[in-house]
Coordinates of C-alpha atoms in Angstrom, one line a residue:
X1 CA 292.9 -16.3 -68.9
X2 CA 296.3 -17.7 -67.8
X3 CA 298.2 -16.2 -64.8
X4 CA 301.0 -15.2 -67.1
X5 CA 298.8 -12.4 -68.4
X6 CA 298.9 -10.7 -65.0
X7 CA 295.1 -9.9 -65.0
X8 CA 292.1 -11.7 -66.4
X9 CA 289.8 -10.2 -69.0
X10 CA 286.7 -10.1 -66.8
X11 CA 288.7 -8.2 -64.1
X12 CA 290.0 -5.8 -66.8
X13 CA 286.4 -5.0 -67.7
X14 CA 284.7 -5.0 -64.3
X15 CA 287.2 -2.6 -62.7
X16 CA 286.7 0.3 -65.2
X17 CA 283.0 -0.2 -65.1
X18 CA 283.0 0.1 -61.3
X19 CA 285.0 3.3 -61.6
X20 CA 282.6 4.7 -64.1
X21 CA 279.7 3.8 -61.8
X22 CA 281.3 5.7 -58.9
X23 CA 282.1 8.7 -61.1
X24 CA 278.6 8.7 -62.6
X25 CA 276.8 8.7 -59.3
X26 CA 279.1 11.2 -57.7
X27 CA 277.3 14.6 -57.7
X28 CA 274.6 13.3 -60.0
X29 CA 272.0 15.6 -58.3
X30 CA 273.2 19.1 -59.1
X31 CA 270.0 20.6 -57.9
X32 CA 269.1 22.0 -61.3
X33 CA 268.8 21.1 -65.0
X34 CA 269.8 23.2 -67.9
X35 CA 267.9 24.1 -71.1
X36 CA 268.5 20.9 -73.1
X37 CA 267.7 18.7 -70.1
X38 CA 264.5 20.6 -69.6
X39 CA 263.6 19.7 -73.2
X40 CA 264.1 16.1 -72.3
X41 CA 262.2 16.4 -69.1
X42 CA 259.1 18.0 -70.6
X43 CA 259.0 15.9 -73.9
X44 CA 259.5 12.5 -72.2
X45 CA 256.7 13.3 -69.8
X46 CA 254.2 13.8 -72.6
X47 CA 252.0 11.0 -74.0
X48 CA 253.4 9.1 -76.9
X49 CA 250.9 10.7 -79.4
X50 CA 251.9 14.1 -78.1
X51 CA 255.6 13.2 -78.6
X52 CA 254.9 12.1 -82.1
X53 CA 253.1 15.3 -82.9
X54 CA 255.9 17.5 -81.6
X55 CA 258.6 15.6 -83.5
X56 CA 257.0 16.8 -86.7
X57 CA 258.0 20.3 -85.9
X58 CA 261.0 20.1 -83.6
X59 CA 263.7 17.8 -82.1
X60 CA 263.1 14.9 -84.5
X61 CA 266.8 13.9 -84.1
X62 CA 266.1 13.1 -80.5
X63 CA 262.8 11.4 -81.0
X64 CA 263.8 7.9 -80.2
X65 CA 265.6 9.1 -77.1
X66 CA 262.4 10.8 -75.9
X67 CA 260.4 7.7 -76.5
X68 CA 262.9 5.6 -74.5
X69 CA 262.9 8.1 -71.7
X70 CA 259.1 8.2 -71.5
X71 CA 258.7 5.0 -69.3
X72 CA 261.8 6.1 -67.3
X73 CA 260.3 9.4 -66.2
X74 CA 256.9 7.8 -65.8
X75 CA 258.4 5.8 -62.9
X76 CA 259.7 8.9 -61.1
X77 CA 259.9 12.4 -62.8
X78 CA 263.1 13.8 -61.3
X79 CA 266.5 15.1 -62.5
X80 CA 268.3 12.1 -61.0
X81 CA 266.0 9.6 -62.7
X82 CA 266.4 11.4 -66.0
X83 CA 270.2 11.1 -65.8
X84 CA 270.5 7.5 -64.6
X85 CA 270.1 6.1 -68.2
X86 CA 273.1 8.1 -69.2
X87 CA 275.1 6.8 -66.3
X88 CA 274.2 3.2 -67.3
X89 CA 275.1 3.9 -70.9
X90 CA 278.5 5.3 -69.9
X91 CA 279.1 2.1 -67.9
X92 CA 278.2 0.0 -71.0
X93 CA 280.5 2.1 -73.2
X94 CA 283.3 1.7 -70.6
X95 CA 282.8 -2.0 -70.6
X96 CA 282.9 -2.2 -74.4
X97 CA 286.0 -0.1 -74.6
X98 CA 287.8 -2.4 -72.1
X99 CA 286.4 -5.5 -74.0
X100 CA 287.8 -4.1 -77.2
X101 CA 291.2 -3.6 -75.6
X102 CA 291.1 -7.2 -74.3
X103 CA 290.0 -8.7 -77.6
X104 CA 292.3 -6.6 -79.9
X105 CA 295.4 -6.7 -77.6
X106 CA 295.5 -8.2 -74.1
X107 CA 293.7 -7.7 -70.8
X108 CA 296.0 -5.1 -69.4
X109 CA 295.4 -2.9 -72.5
X110 CA 291.7 -3.3 -71.9
X111 CA 292.1 -2.4 -68.3
X112 CA 294.0 0.8 -69.1
X113 CA 291.7 1.8 -72.0
X114 CA 288.6 1.3 -69.9
X115 CA 290.0 3.3 -67.0
X116 CA 291.2 6.1 -69.3
X117 CA 287.8 6.3 -70.9
X118 CA 285.9 6.3 -67.5
X119 CA 288.1 9.1 -66.1
X120 CA 288.0 11.5 -69.1
X121 CA 286.2 14.6 -67.9
X122 CA 284.1 15.0 -71.0
X123 CA 282.8 11.4 -70.6
X124 CA 281.6 12.0 -67.1
X125 CA 280.1 15.3 -68.3
X126 CA 277.7 13.5 -70.7
X127 CA 277.3 10.6 -68.3
X128 CA 275.6 13.0 -66.0
X129 CA 273.4 14.7 -68.5
X130 CA 269.8 13.8 -69.5
X131 CA 270.5 13.7 -73.2
X132 CA 271.2 11.0 -75.7
X133 CA 275.0 11.4 -76.2
X134 CA 276.1 8.8 -73.7
X135 CA 273.7 6.3 -75.2
X136 CA 275.1 7.1 -78.7
X137 CA 278.6 6.5 -77.4
X138 CA 277.6 3.1 -76.0
X139 CA 275.9 2.1 -79.2
X140 CA 278.9 3.0 -81.3
X141 CA 281.2 1.1 -79.0
X142 CA 278.9 -1.9 -79.3
X143 CA 278.8 -1.7 -83.1
X144 CA 282.6 -1.5 -83.2
X145 CA 282.8 -4.6 -81.0
X146 CA 280.4 -6.4 -83.2
X147 CA 282.4 -5.4 -86.3
X148 CA 285.5 -6.9 -84.8
X149 CA 283.7 -10.2 -84.3
X150 CA 281.8 -10.3 -87.6
X151 CA 284.8 -9.3 -89.7
X152 CA 287.3 -11.5 -87.8
X153 CA 289.6 -8.6 -86.9
X154 CA 290.7 -10.0 -83.5
X155 CA 294.3 -11.1 -83.7
X156 CA 295.1 -14.7 -83.2
X157 CA 296.7 -14.1 -79.8
X158 CA 293.3 -12.9 -78.6
X159 CA 291.5 -16.0 -80.0
X160 CA 294.0 -18.6 -78.7
X161 CA 296.5 -17.4 -76.1
X162 CA 300.0 -18.2 -77.4
X163 CA 302.7 -19.7 -75.2
X164 CA 305.9 -17.9 -74.4
X165 CA 308.7 -17.5 -77.0
X166 CA 310.1 -20.8 -78.0
X167 CA 307.7 -22.8 -75.8
X168 CA 305.4 -25.5 -77.1
X169 CA 301.7 -25.3 -76.4
X170 CA 300.8 -26.5 -72.9
X171 CA 298.3 -29.4 -73.0
X172 CA 295.6 -29.9 -70.5
X173 CA 296.5 -31.7 -67.3
X174 CA 296.9 -35.4 -68.0
X175 CA 296.7 -35.0 -71.7
X176 CA 299.1 -36.4 -74.2
X177 CA 301.8 -34.1 -75.4
X178 CA 301.2 -32.3 -78.7
X179 CA 303.1 -33.7 -81.7
X180 CA 306.0 -31.6 -82.9
X181 CA 305.6 -29.7 -86.1
X182 CA 308.1 -30.4 -88.8
X183 CA 310.0 -27.6 -90.6
X184 CA 307.6 -25.6 -92.8
X185 CA 304.5 -27.2 -91.3
X186 CA 301.5 -25.0 -90.8
X187 CA 300.5 -24.3 -87.2
X188 CA 297.1 -25.8 -86.3
X189 CA 294.9 -25.3 -83.2
X190 CA 295.6 -27.9 -80.5
X191 CA 292.7 -29.6 -78.9
X192 CA 292.3 -30.9 -75.3
X193 CA 294.0 -34.2 -76.2
X194 CA 297.1 -32.5 -77.6
X195 CA 296.3 -33.5 -81.1
X196 CA 295.8 -30.9 -83.9
X197 CA 292.1 -30.5 -84.5
X198 CA 290.4 -30.5 -87.8
X199 CA 288.7 -27.5 -89.4
X200 CA 285.3 -28.9 -88.2
X201 CA 286.4 -28.8 -84.6
X202 CA 288.0 -25.5 -83.9
X203 CA 287.9 -22.2 -85.9
X204 CA 291.3 -21.4 -87.2
X205 CA 292.7 -18.1 -88.4
X206 CA 295.3 -17.2 -91.0
X207 CA 297.3 -14.0 -90.7
X208 CA 297.0 -11.5 -93.5
X209 CA 298.8 -8.5 -92.1
X210 CA 300.5 -8.0 -88.8
X211 CA 298.3 -9.6 -86.2
X212 CA 295.0 -9.0 -88.1
X213 CA 293.6 -12.4 -89.1
X214 CA 291.4 -13.5 -92.0
X215 CA 288.9 -16.1 -90.7
X216 CA 289.3 -19.5 -92.3
X217 CA 287.0 -22.5 -92.3
X218 CA 284.6 -22.3 -89.4
X219 CA 282.6 -25.0 -87.6
X220 CA 280.1 -26.8 -89.8
X221 CA 281.5 -25.8 -93.1
X222 CA 280.8 -22.9 -95.4
X223 CA 277.1 -23.0 -95.0
X224 CA 277.1 -22.8 -91.2
X225 CA 279.8 -20.2 -91.3
X226 CA 277.8 -18.0 -93.6
X227 CA 274.7 -18.5 -91.5
X228 CA 276.5 -17.4 -88.4
X229 CA 278.2 -14.5 -90.2
X230 CA 274.8 -13.3 -91.5
X231 CA 273.4 -13.1 -88.0
X232 CA 276.5 -11.2 -86.8
X233 CA 276.2 -8.7 -89.6
X234 CA 272.5 -8.3 -88.9
X235 CA 273.2 -7.6 -85.3
X236 CA 275.9 -5.1 -86.3
X237 CA 273.6 -3.3 -88.8
X238 CA 270.8 -3.2 -86.2
X239 CA 273.0 -1.6 -83.5
X240 CA 274.3 1.0 -86.0
X241 CA 270.8 1.8 -87.1
X242 CA 269.5 2.2 -83.5
X243 CA 272.5 4.3 -82.6
X244 CA 272.1 6.6 -85.5
X245 CA 268.3 6.9 -84.8
X246 CA 269.4 8.2 -81.3
X247 CA 271.5 10.8 -83.1
X248 CA 271.8 11.0 -86.8
X249 CA 275.5 12.0 -86.9
X250 CA 276.4 8.6 -85.4
X251 CA 276.0 7.2 -88.9
X252 CA 279.5 8.6 -89.5
X253 CA 280.9 5.6 -87.7
X254 CA 280.3 3.6 -90.9
X255 CA 283.0 5.5 -92.7
X256 CA 285.4 4.8 -89.9
X257 CA 284.5 1.1 -90.0
X258 CA 285.0 1.0 -93.8
X259 CA 288.5 2.4 -93.4
X260 CA 289.2 -0.2 -90.7
X261 CA 288.2 -3.0 -93.2
X262 CA 290.3 -1.3 -95.9
X263 CA 293.5 -1.2 -93.9
X264 CA 292.9 -4.7 -92.6
X265 CA 292.6 -6.0 -96.1
X266 CA 289.3 -7.7 -95.4
X267 CA 288.2 -10.3 -97.9
X268 CA 285.4 -9.8 -100.3
X269 CA 282.9 -11.8 -98.3
X270 CA 283.5 -9.5 -95.3
X271 CA 283.0 -6.4 -97.5
X272 CA 279.7 -8.0 -98.8
X273 CA 278.4 -8.6 -95.2
X274 CA 279.5 -5.2 -94.0
X275 CA 278.0 -3.4 -97.1
X276 CA 274.7 -5.2 -96.7
X277 CA 274.5 -4.2 -93.0
X278 CA 275.6 -0.6 -93.7
X279 CA 273.1 -0.2 -96.5
X280 CA 270.3 -1.4 -94.2
X281 CA 271.3 1.0 -91.4
X282 CA 271.6 3.9 -93.8
X283 CA 268.2 3.1 -95.2
X284 CA 266.6 3.0 -91.8
X285 CA 268.2 6.4 -90.8
X286 CA 267.6 8.2 -94.1
X287 CA 264.0 9.4 -93.3
X288 CA 265.2 10.8 -90.0
X289 CA 268.1 12.6 -91.8
X290 CA 265.6 14.2 -94.2
X291 CA 263.4 15.4 -91.3
X292 CA 266.3 16.6 -89.3
X293 CA 267.6 18.7 -92.2
X294 CA 264.2 20.5 -92.4
X295 CA 264.6 21.3 -88.7
X296 CA 268.2 22.5 -88.9
X297 CA 267.1 26.0 -87.8
X298 CA 267.3 24.5 -84.2
X299 CA 271.1 24.6 -84.5
X300 CA 271.4 28.0 -86.2
X301 CA 273.4 29.2 -83.2
X302 CA 276.3 27.0 -84.3
X303 CA 278.9 29.0 -86.4
X304 CA 281.0 27.8 -89.3
X305 CA 284.0 25.9 -87.8
X306 CA 287.6 26.8 -88.0
X307 CA 290.6 24.5 -87.8
X308 CA 290.9 25.5 -84.1
X309 CA 287.6 23.7 -83.5
X310 CA 289.1 20.4 -84.5
X311 CA 292.0 21.0 -82.1
X312 CA 289.5 21.9 -79.4
X313 CA 287.8 18.5 -79.8
X314 CA 291.3 16.9 -79.5
X315 CA 291.8 18.8 -76.2
X316 CA 288.4 17.8 -74.9
X317 CA 288.8 14.2 -75.8
X318 CA 292.5 13.6 -74.9
X319 CA 292.8 16.1 -72.0
X320 CA 291.8 18.7 -71.3
X321 CA 294.6 19.6 -68.9
X322 CA 297.9 20.2 -70.8
X323 CA 299.9 17.5 -69.0
X324 CA 297.3 14.8 -69.6
X325 CA 296.8 16.0 -73.1
X326 CA 300.5 15.8 -73.9
X327 CA 300.9 12.4 -72.3
X328 CA 297.9 11.0 -74.2
X329 CA 299.0 12.3 -77.5
X330 CA 302.5 11.0 -77.0
X331 CA 301.2 7.5 -76.3
X332 CA 298.8 7.7 -79.2
X333 CA 301.8 8.6 -81.5
X334 CA 303.8 5.6 -80.2
X335 CA 300.9 3.3 -80.9
X336 CA 300.5 4.6 -84.4
X337 CA 304.1 5.0 -85.4
X338 CA 305.4 1.8 -83.8
X339 CA 302.3 -0.4 -83.7
X340 CA 302.5 -3.7 -81.8
X341 CA 298.8 -4.4 -82.0
X342 CA 298.0 -3.5 -85.6
X343 CA 294.4 -4.8 -85.3
X344 CA 293.8 -2.3 -82.5
X345 CA 295.3 0.5 -84.4
X346 CA 293.2 -0.4 -87.5
X347 CA 290.1 -0.2 -85.4
X348 CA 290.8 2.8 -83.1
X349 CA 292.6 5.2 -85.3
X350 CA 289.8 5.5 -88.0
X351 CA 287.2 5.8 -85.2
X352 CA 288.8 8.9 -83.7
X353 CA 289.9 10.5 -87.0
X354 CA 287.3 9.9 -89.6
X355 CA 284.0 11.1 -88.0
X356 CA 285.4 14.5 -86.8
X357 CA 287.0 15.2 -90.2
X358 CA 283.8 14.3 -92.1
X359 CA 281.6 16.3 -89.7
X360 CA 284.0 19.3 -90.0
X361 CA 283.7 19.1 -93.8
X362 CA 279.9 18.9 -93.6
X363 CA 279.9 21.9 -91.2
X364 CA 281.8 24.0 -93.8
X365 CA 278.6 23.8 -95.9
X366 CA 276.0 23.8 -93.1
X367 CA 277.3 24.6 -89.6
X368 CA 276.7 21.6 -87.3
X369 CA 280.1 20.9 -85.7
X370 CA 280.0 20.3 -81.9
X371 CA 282.1 17.9 -79.7
X372 CA 279.0 16.4 -78.2
X373 CA 277.9 15.1 -81.6
X374 CA 281.3 13.3 -81.8
X375 CA 281.4 11.7 -78.3
X376 CA 281.0 8.3 -79.9
X377 CA 284.4 8.7 -81.6
X378 CA 286.3 9.3 -78.3
X379 CA 286.8 5.6 -77.6
X380 CA 289.7 5.5 -80.1
X381 CA 291.9 7.7 -78.0
X382 CA 292.0 5.6 -74.8
X383 CA 292.5 2.4 -76.9
X384 CA 295.5 3.9 -78.7
X385 CA 296.9 5.4 -75.6
X386 CA 296.7 2.1 -73.8
X387 CA 298.3 0.4 -76.7
X388 CA 301.1 3.0 -76.5
X389 CA 301.7 2.2 -72.9
X390 CA 301.7 -1.5 -73.7
X391 CA 304.4 -0.9 -76.4
X392 CA 306.6 1.0 -74.0
X393 CA 306.2 -1.7 -71.3
X394 CA 307.3 -4.4 -73.7
X395 CA 310.3 -2.5 -74.8
X396 CA 311.4 -1.6 -71.3
X397 CA 311.1 -5.2 -70.1
X398 CA 312.9 -6.7 -73.2
X399 CA 316.2 -7.1 -71.4
X400 CA 314.6 -9.5 -68.8
X401 CA 313.6 -12.1 -71.3
X402 CA 316.9 -14.0 -70.9
X403 CA 315.5 -15.8 -67.9
X404 CA 314.2 -19.2 -68.9
X405 CA 312.2 -22.1 -67.7
X406 CA 309.9 -22.2 -64.7
X407 CA 311.6 -19.3 -63.1
X408 CA 311.0 -17.2 -66.2
X409 CA 307.3 -18.0 -66.2
X410 CA 306.9 -17.1 -62.5
X411 CA 308.9 -13.8 -62.9
X412 CA 306.9 -13.0 -66.0
X413 CA 303.6 -13.5 -64.3
X414 CA 304.5 -11.2 -61.4
X415 CA 306.0 -8.6 -63.8
X416 CA 302.8 -8.5 -65.9
X417 CA 300.7 -8.0 -62.8
X418 CA 303.0 -5.2 -61.6
X419 CA 302.9 -3.6 -65.0
X420 CA 299.1 -3.7 -65.1
X421 CA 298.9 -2.2 -61.6
X422 CA 301.4 0.5 -62.5
X423 CA 299.4 1.5 -65.6
X424 CA 296.2 1.7 -63.5
X425 CA 298.0 3.8 -60.9
X426 CA 299.2 6.2 -63.7
X427 CA 295.6 6.6 -64.8
X428 CA 294.6 7.3 -61.2
X429 CA 297.3 10.0 -61.0
X430 CA 295.9 11.6 -64.1
X431 CA 292.5 11.6 -62.6
X432 CA 293.8 13.2 -59.4
X433 CA 295.6 15.8 -61.5
X434 CA 292.3 16.6 -63.3
X435 CA 290.1 16.3 -60.1
X436 CA 289.3 20.1 -60.1
X437 CA 287.8 19.6 -63.6
X438 CA 285.7 16.7 -62.4
X439 CA 284.5 18.8 -59.4
X440 CA 283.5 21.7 -61.7
X441 CA 281.4 19.3 -63.8
X442 CA 279.3 18.6 -60.8
X443 CA 278.5 22.2 -60.0
X444 CA 275.1 23.8 -60.9
X445 CA 276.9 26.3 -63.3
X446 CA 278.8 23.6 -65.1
X447 CA 276.2 23.9 -67.9
X448 CA 275.0 27.0 -69.8
X449 CA 272.3 28.0 -67.4
X450 CA 270.8 27.2 -64.0
X451 CA 267.1 27.0 -64.5
X452 CA 266.4 26.3 -60.8
X453 CA 268.2 29.4 -59.7
X454 CA 266.5 31.5 -62.4
X455 CA 263.0 30.3 -61.4
X456 CA 263.7 31.0 -57.7
X457 CA 265.0 34.5 -58.5
X458 CA 262.0 35.4 -60.7
X459 CA 259.6 34.0 -58.1
X460 CA 261.2 36.1 -55.4
X461 CA 260.8 39.3 -57.3
X462 CA 257.2 38.8 -58.6
X463 CA 253.9 38.5 -57.0
X464 CA 251.0 36.0 -57.6
X465 CA 248.5 37.2 -60.2
X466 CA 250.9 39.4 -62.1
X467 CA 251.1 38.9 -65.9
X468 CA 254.3 37.6 -67.4
X469 CA 255.5 37.3 -71.0
X470 CA 258.2 35.0 -72.3
X471 CA 260.2 36.5 -75.2
X472 CA 260.9 34.3 -77.1
X473 CA 258.6 31.4 -76.1
X474 CA 261.6 29.2 -75.4
X475 CA 262.2 31.1 -72.2
X476 CA 259.1 29.4 -71.0
X477 CA 261.4 26.5 -70.2
X478 CA 262.1 28.1 -66.8
X479 CA 258.5 27.7 -65.8
X480 CA 258.2 24.3 -67.3
X481 CA 261.2 22.9 -65.6
X482 CA 260.6 24.5 -62.2
X483 CA 257.0 25.7 -62.1
X484 CA 256.5 26.1 -58.3
X485 CA 258.1 29.5 -57.8
X486 CA 256.2 30.9 -60.9
X487 CA 252.9 29.1 -60.3
X488 CA 251.1 32.3 -59.4
X489 CA 252.0 34.3 -62.5
X490 CA 249.7 34.6 -65.5
X491 CA 251.3 33.5 -68.8
X492 CA 249.3 36.2 -70.6
X493 CA 250.7 35.6 -74.1
X494 CA 250.2 31.9 -74.3
X495 CA 247.6 30.7 -76.8
X496 CA 248.1 27.0 -77.0
X497 CA 250.4 25.0 -74.6
X498 CA 253.2 22.9 -76.0
X499 CA 251.6 19.4 -75.6
X500 CA 248.4 20.5 -77.4
X501 CA 250.2 22.5 -80.1
X502 CA 252.8 19.9 -81.0
X503 CA 255.7 22.3 -80.1
X504 CA 258.2 22.5 -77.3
X505 CA 257.1 25.7 -75.7
X506 CA 253.7 26.5 -76.9
X507 CA 252.2 29.0 -79.4
X508 CA 251.7 32.7 -78.5
X509 CA 249.0 35.1 -79.5
X510 CA 249.6 37.8 -82.0
X511 CA 250.3 41.5 -81.1
X512 CA 246.7 42.6 -81.4
X513 CA 245.4 39.9 -79.1
X514 CA 248.2 40.5 -76.7
X515 CA 247.3 44.2 -76.4
X516 CA 243.7 43.2 -75.8
X517 CA 244.7 40.8 -73.0
X518 CA 246.9 43.5 -71.5
X519 CA 244.0 46.0 -71.4
X520 CA 243.3 46.9 -67.8
X521 CA 246.6 45.7 -66.4
X522 CA 248.8 48.2 -64.7
X523 CA 252.1 46.3 -65.1
X524 CA 253.6 43.2 -66.6
X525 CA 256.8 41.2 -66.3
X526 CA 259.0 40.3 -69.3
X527 CA 261.4 37.4 -69.2
X528 CA 263.6 37.8 -72.3
X529 CA 266.6 36.0 -73.7
X530 CA 269.8 38.0 -72.9
X531 CA 271.0 37.9 -76.5
X532 CA 272.0 41.2 -78.1
X533 CA 271.0 39.9 -81.6
X534 CA 267.7 38.4 -80.5
X535 CA 264.5 40.0 -81.9
X536 CA 262.1 40.9 -79.1
X537 CA 258.6 41.4 -80.5
X538 CA 256.8 41.3 -77.2
X539 CA 259.1 44.1 -75.8
X540 CA 258.2 46.2 -78.9
X541 CA 254.4 45.7 -78.1
X542 CA 254.9 46.7 -74.5
X543 CA 256.9 49.8 -75.2
X544 CA 254.1 51.4 -77.1
X545 CA 251.8 51.4 -74.1
X546 CA 254.1 50.7 -71.1
X547 CA 257.4 52.1 -69.9
X548 CA 260.3 50.2 -68.5
X549 CA 260.4 50.6 -64.7
X550 CA 262.8 47.8 -63.6
X551 CA 265.5 45.7 -65.3
X552 CA 267.7 42.9 -64.0
X553 CA 270.3 40.8 -65.8
X554 CA 270.4 37.2 -64.7
X555 CA 272.6 34.5 -66.2
X556 CA 271.1 34.0 -69.7
X557 CA 268.0 36.1 -69.3
X558 CA 266.9 39.6 -68.7
X559 CA 264.0 40.2 -66.3
X560 CA 262.1 43.5 -66.9
X561 CA 259.1 45.1 -65.3
X562 CA 256.9 47.4 -67.4
X563 CA 254.2 49.7 -66.0
X564 CA 251.5 51.4 -67.9
X565 CA 252.4 54.8 -69.2
X566 CA 250.2 57.7 -67.8

């Protein structure tokens, strides 16, 4: 990239990735895992046949993720190891967001977009979580990048850097000067000798709207172009399919990409390639969607959404602090209302708008709306915000363009470097402003529960050999995640463990068998979910023959001790 751009594209990508690496590793070991991470931890450590059996009854939507995590946790089963793939995925997503900014606009836009993405608190939240959402975000960013290349959406300026206003193309050192173009002559790419190259030498582009090009004749003629395009669409469809297999709601990105092609006025052959790739991806994901629908009881805790939930997603993705939220939304509005990079707007705006609206509409019928299912759409906000900053920078520096010649080029290069650095500094200030939020994300209680603390507390109050009941069986996750403090307790209600039963937490015996097993015991501990509406069948069995002697509320659970009634 020329010096006049102020920063090179590789630098614009590497710097945000380095920031994401630092933020991802900072506080990665929180000393505990929460309930969803414990599901990853236990499922990924099972054998592949055991994982397959369990997916028939639970968590099919995360099946591919568990399979991918199986060899990872086989190397070293620990919380940090479990979270490292998410850190790497967040780094990949950051690189792809920055690359999209470079390709659809210019390197400084890529730099700012990558930094904004990396420093968003919700991004670092899922970058440090042993779940699939960071991988889904990386896959969606990769699919979007492949769409830009396959559909030829990159503006001409990104394909061939244009010279300054009124300046002729600069030939290579020692090359002959390029011939002047007559009035009305069509612009053609200039080769290293200064002569206009033919269609068989360099791929050209023809503008169709703003700076969104329609690819013209490519190298090798129509057959070669179609062959290359076919491989690009195949890669795009493959990435979309794998991403949606990691989480089925990621298939909503296809609707965003369709709108991108629509507003870009893509030609028929592009629609044909995209439609074939999209159909293949949907076909690959359809069986998973059917199974996931049968297991929808797993998300029965999600309520019907209100319009406020949509706004909450905007706050999480563009903020969440009020100052950063207001600044981001203002910059997004500038990029949308006064677009300078129409190709970027055509890609980023549908990505952030279409999936949330579609998932919200689906959730009105079957509740399933949660911001973590939409993390893959977040990339649209930093891209638009960076484009808004770029627009402001261009307008503020417009009065300086009267300087001409060599002095103008030198001043322009320094100015672009200063502008790029100033934008990066502004992102740094936003990060410092939200530093308390980042620090909170790295505390043990940043998630819904602290299983390590719960296991320690229960182990301190109980004695080895005492019977314990988990009501419902999902509360057994405490002992599965951190078994050492509870190793001496007898899980008296367990009939078949999770791996052997094809379930997450095992199968319990019935009430009659439970009473038989309790015969002769003087006391028993009950670890119950602290949920007022939860049905507690084991507590009902105990109260008929035991009386409550001790009760303690811990975060998320209730620990109770029952002694036999005299």
